[in-house]
PDB file of C-alpha atoms in Angstrom:
ATOM      1  CA  VAL B   1     -11.667  -4.046   5.801  1.00  0.00           C
ATOM      2  CA  GLN B   2     -10.305  -2.830   2.754  1.00  0.00           C
ATOM      3  CA  LEU B   3      -8.549   0.302   1.858  1.00  0.00           C
ATOM      4  CA  GLN B   4      -8.569   1.999  -1.467  1.00  0.00           C
ATOM      5  CA  ALA B   5      -5.920   4.701  -2.296  1.00  0.00           C
ATOM      6  CA  SER B   6      -5.885   7.172  -5.189  1.00  0.00           C
ATOM      7  CA  GLY B   7      -4.543  10.643  -6.219  1.00  0.00           C
ATOM      8  CA  GLY B   8      -1.004   9.677  -6.975  1.00  0.00           C
ATOM      9  CA  GLY B   9       0.955  11.328  -9.549  1.00  0.00           C
ATOM     10  CA  LEU B  10       3.391  13.156 -11.606  1.00  0.00           C
ATOM     11  CA  VAL B  11       4.062  16.708 -10.260  1.00  0.00           C
ATOM     12  CA  GLN B  12       6.841  19.406 -10.665  1.00  0.00           C
ATOM     13  CA  PRO B  13       8.954  20.578  -7.550  1.00  0.00           C
ATOM     14  CA  GLY B  14       6.725  22.926  -5.713  1.00  0.00           C
ATOM     15  CA  GLY B  15       3.488  21.369  -6.807  1.00  0.00           C
ATOM     16  CA  SER B  16       0.705  20.114  -4.832  1.00  0.00           C
ATOM     17  CA  LEU B  17      -1.329  16.528  -4.862  1.00  0.00           C
ATOM     18  CA  ARG B  18      -3.726  15.252  -2.787  1.00  0.00           C
ATOM     19  CA  LEU B  19      -4.162  11.542  -1.449  1.00  0.00           C
ATOM     20  CA  SER B  20      -7.532   9.863  -0.862  1.00  0.00           C
ATOM     21  CA  CYS B  21      -7.791   6.763   0.941  1.00  0.00           C
ATOM     22  CA  ALA B  22     -11.300   5.474   1.564  1.00  0.00           C
ATOM     23  CA  ARG B  23     -12.199   2.760   4.130  1.00  0.00           C
ATOM     24  CA  SER B  24     -14.720  -0.104   2.955  1.00  0.00           C
ATOM     25  CA  GLY B  25     -15.932  -2.561   6.062  1.00  0.00           C
ATOM     26  CA  SER B  26     -16.653  -2.224   9.546  1.00  0.00           C
ATOM     27  CA  ILE B  27     -14.251  -0.853  12.592  1.00  0.00           C
ATOM     28  CA  PHE B  28     -15.052  -0.447  16.045  1.00  0.00           C
ATOM     29  CA  GLY B  29     -13.355   1.257  18.580  1.00  0.00           C
ATOM     30  CA  LEU B  30     -10.333   3.498  18.555  1.00  0.00           C
ATOM     31  CA  ASN B  31      -8.461   3.848  15.441  1.00  0.00           C
ATOM     32  CA  VAL B  32      -5.695   5.938  13.463  1.00  0.00           C
ATOM     33  CA  MET B  33      -5.429   6.310   9.894  1.00  0.00           C
ATOM     34  CA  GLY B  34      -2.331   7.292   8.178  1.00  0.00           C
ATOM     35  CA  TRP B  35      -0.188   7.417   5.310  1.00  0.00           C
ATOM     36  CA  TYR B  36       3.307   5.731   4.758  1.00  0.00           C
ATOM     37  CA  ARG B  37       5.789   6.258   2.123  1.00  0.00           C
ATOM     38  CA  GLN B  38       8.199   4.104   0.396  1.00  0.00           C
ATOM     39  CA  ALA B  39      11.245   5.432  -1.763  1.00  0.00           C
ATOM     40  CA  PRO B  40      13.365   3.089  -3.778  1.00  0.00           C
ATOM     41  CA  GLY B  41      16.018   1.302  -1.625  1.00  0.00           C
ATOM     42  CA  LYS B  42      14.525   2.777   1.452  1.00  0.00           C
ATOM     43  CA  GLN B  43      12.529   1.444   4.133  1.00  0.00           C
ATOM     44  CA  ARG B  44       8.978   2.370   4.421  1.00  0.00           C
ATOM     45  CA  GLU B  45       8.383   5.374   6.849  1.00  0.00           C
ATOM     46  CA  LEU B  46       5.679   7.102   8.059  1.00  0.00           C
ATOM     47  CA  ALA B  47       4.403  10.566   6.618  1.00  0.00           C
ATOM     48  CA  ALA B  48       1.378  11.544   8.588  1.00  0.00           C
ATOM     49  CA  GLU B  49      -1.475   9.998  10.652  1.00  0.00           C
ATOM     50  CA  ILE B  50      -4.590  10.796  12.411  1.00  0.00           C
ATOM     51  CA  THR B  51      -6.455   9.559  15.371  1.00  0.00           C
ATOM     52  CA  SER B  52     -10.192   8.848  15.189  1.00  0.00           C
ATOM     53  CA  GLY B  53     -10.614  11.727  17.638  1.00  0.00           C
ATOM     54  CA  GLY B  54      -8.886  14.102  14.880  1.00  0.00           C
ATOM     55  CA  THR B  55      -5.109  14.313  16.484  1.00  0.00           C
ATOM     56  CA  ALA B  56      -2.554  14.302  13.603  1.00  0.00           C
ATOM     57  CA  ASN B  57       1.027  13.505  13.882  1.00  0.00           C
ATOM     58  CA  TYR B  58       3.433  14.265  11.102  1.00  0.00           C
ATOM     59  CA  ALA B  59       6.828  13.222  10.258  1.00  0.00           C
ATOM     60  CA  ASP B  60       9.521  16.107  10.658  1.00  0.00           C
ATOM     61  CA  SER B  61      10.237  16.293   6.714  1.00  0.00           C
ATOM     62  CA  VAL B  62       6.982  16.934   6.022  1.00  0.00           C
ATOM     63  CA  LYS B  63       5.734  19.552   8.769  1.00  0.00           C
ATOM     64  CA  GLY B  64       4.449  22.442   7.407  1.00  0.00           C
ATOM     65  CA  ARG B  65       3.848  21.023   4.019  1.00  0.00           C
ATOM     66  CA  PHE B  66       1.634  17.971   4.296  1.00  0.00           C
ATOM     67  CA  THR B  67      -1.712  18.248   6.000  1.00  0.00           C
ATOM     68  CA  ILE B  68      -3.871  15.026   7.131  1.00  0.00           C
ATOM     69  CA  SER B  69      -7.376  15.001   7.593  1.00  0.00           C
ATOM     70  CA  ARG B  70     -10.398  12.536   7.800  1.00  0.00           C
ATOM     71  CA  ASP B  71     -14.091  12.812   7.064  1.00  0.00           C
ATOM     72  CA  ASN B  72     -15.565   9.900   9.146  1.00  0.00           C
ATOM     73  CA  ALA B  73     -18.739  10.086   7.512  1.00  0.00           C
ATOM     74  CA  LYS B  74     -17.220   9.185   4.432  1.00  0.00           C
ATOM     75  CA  ASN B  75     -14.633   6.518   5.903  1.00  0.00           C
ATOM     76  CA  THR B  76     -12.043   8.655   4.066  1.00  0.00           C
ATOM     77  CA  VAL B  77      -8.626   9.987   4.795  1.00  0.00           C
ATOM     78  CA  TYR B  78      -6.894  12.730   2.837  1.00  0.00           C
ATOM     79  CA  LEU B  79      -3.628  13.732   2.635  1.00  0.00           C
ATOM     80  CA  GLN B  80      -2.896  17.376   0.872  1.00  0.00           C
ATOM     81  CA  MET B  81       0.795  17.677  -0.118  1.00  0.00           C
ATOM     82  CA  ASN B  82       2.156  21.109  -0.887  1.00  0.00           C
ATOM     83  CA  SER B  83       5.499  22.561  -1.744  1.00  0.00           C
ATOM     84  CA  LEU B  84       6.420  19.007  -3.210  1.00  0.00           C
ATOM     85  CA  LYS B  85      10.087  18.198  -3.311  1.00  0.00           C
ATOM     86  CA  PRO B  86      12.082  15.491  -5.445  1.00  0.00           C
ATOM     87  CA  GLU B  87      12.644  13.794  -2.084  1.00  0.00           C
ATOM     88  CA  ASP B  88       8.855  13.550  -1.561  1.00  0.00           C
ATOM     89  CA  THR B  89       8.840  10.642  -4.686  1.00  0.00           C
ATOM     90  CA  ALA B  90       7.869   7.487  -3.128  1.00  0.00           C
ATOM     91  CA  VAL B  91       4.955   4.975  -2.833  1.00  0.00           C
ATOM     92  CA  TYR B  92       2.574   6.189  -0.855  1.00  0.00           C
ATOM     93  CA  TYR B  93       0.318   3.568   1.437  1.00  0.00           C
ATOM     94  CA  CYS B  94      -2.754   4.475   3.507  1.00  0.00           C
ATOM     95  CA  ARG B  95      -2.555   2.150   6.590  1.00  0.00           C
ATOM     96  CA  ILE B  96      -5.422   2.036   9.296  1.00  0.00           C
ATOM     97  CA  ALA B  97      -4.557   0.557  12.856  1.00  0.00           C
ATOM     98  CA  VAL B  98      -7.817  -0.693  14.925  1.00  0.00           C
ATOM     99  CA  GLN B  99      -7.678  -1.055  18.647  1.00  0.00           C
ATOM    100  CA  ARG B 100      -9.500  -4.586  19.505  1.00  0.00           C
ATOM    101  CA  PRO B 101     -11.379  -4.983  22.851  1.00  0.00           C
ATOM    102  CA  THR B 102      -8.542  -7.186  23.706  1.00  0.00           C
ATOM    103  CA  GLY B 103      -6.599  -3.793  23.761  1.00  0.00           C
ATOM    104  CA  SER B 104      -4.177  -5.119  20.989  1.00  0.00           C
ATOM    105  CA  TRP B 105      -3.926  -3.129  17.646  1.00  0.00           C
ATOM    106  CA  HIS B 106      -4.825  -4.654  14.040  1.00  0.00           C
ATOM    107  CA  ASP B 107      -3.266  -3.175  10.773  1.00  0.00           C
ATOM    108  CA  TYR B 108      -4.760  -2.528   7.293  1.00  0.00           C
ATOM    109  CA  TRP B 109      -2.735  -1.621   4.343  1.00  0.00           C
ATOM    110  CA  GLY B 110      -4.006  -0.130   0.883  1.00  0.00           C
ATOM    111  CA  GLN B 111      -2.130  -0.683  -2.260  1.00  0.00           C
ATOM    112  CA  GLY B 112       0.540   2.044  -2.767  1.00  0.00           C
ATOM    113  CA  THR B 113      -0.075   5.049  -5.289  1.00  0.00           C
ATOM    114  CA  GLN B 114       3.298   6.257  -6.686  1.00  0.00           C
ATOM    115  CA  VAL B 115       4.065  10.081  -6.202  1.00  0.00           C
ATOM    116  CA  THR B 116       6.661  11.335  -8.396  1.00  0.00           C
ATOM    117  CA  VAL B 117       8.432  14.775  -8.238  1.00  0.00           C
ATOM    118  CA  SER B 118      10.460  15.647 -10.825  1.00  0.00           C
ATOM    119  CA  SER B 119      10.874  18.671 -13.584  1.00  0.00           C
TER     120      SER B 119
END
């Protein structure tokens, strides 16, 4: 399984960006796709995640501004980011957690994409 993230860039405060993460390789069973972010000098944190059934979960800091969605036919997850703030500046990583038949979970990570919010 490989994840290819794209869509980062430089945007002014108040602007928008859409991140995409395309999965290649087969998976079976329950899975959760998500976006994590890591700002300089800080730990990686969850921004948003969405289950294979479409249930989404957001960090409090992005609620109401970010929207996560997935297109299962295209094996792609998206993160629409609106009303961006300088504190959203970070490297954003795509992750998929897949439940194995044993019940355990396995993580796959994509490469990061830089998001910079600055005037």
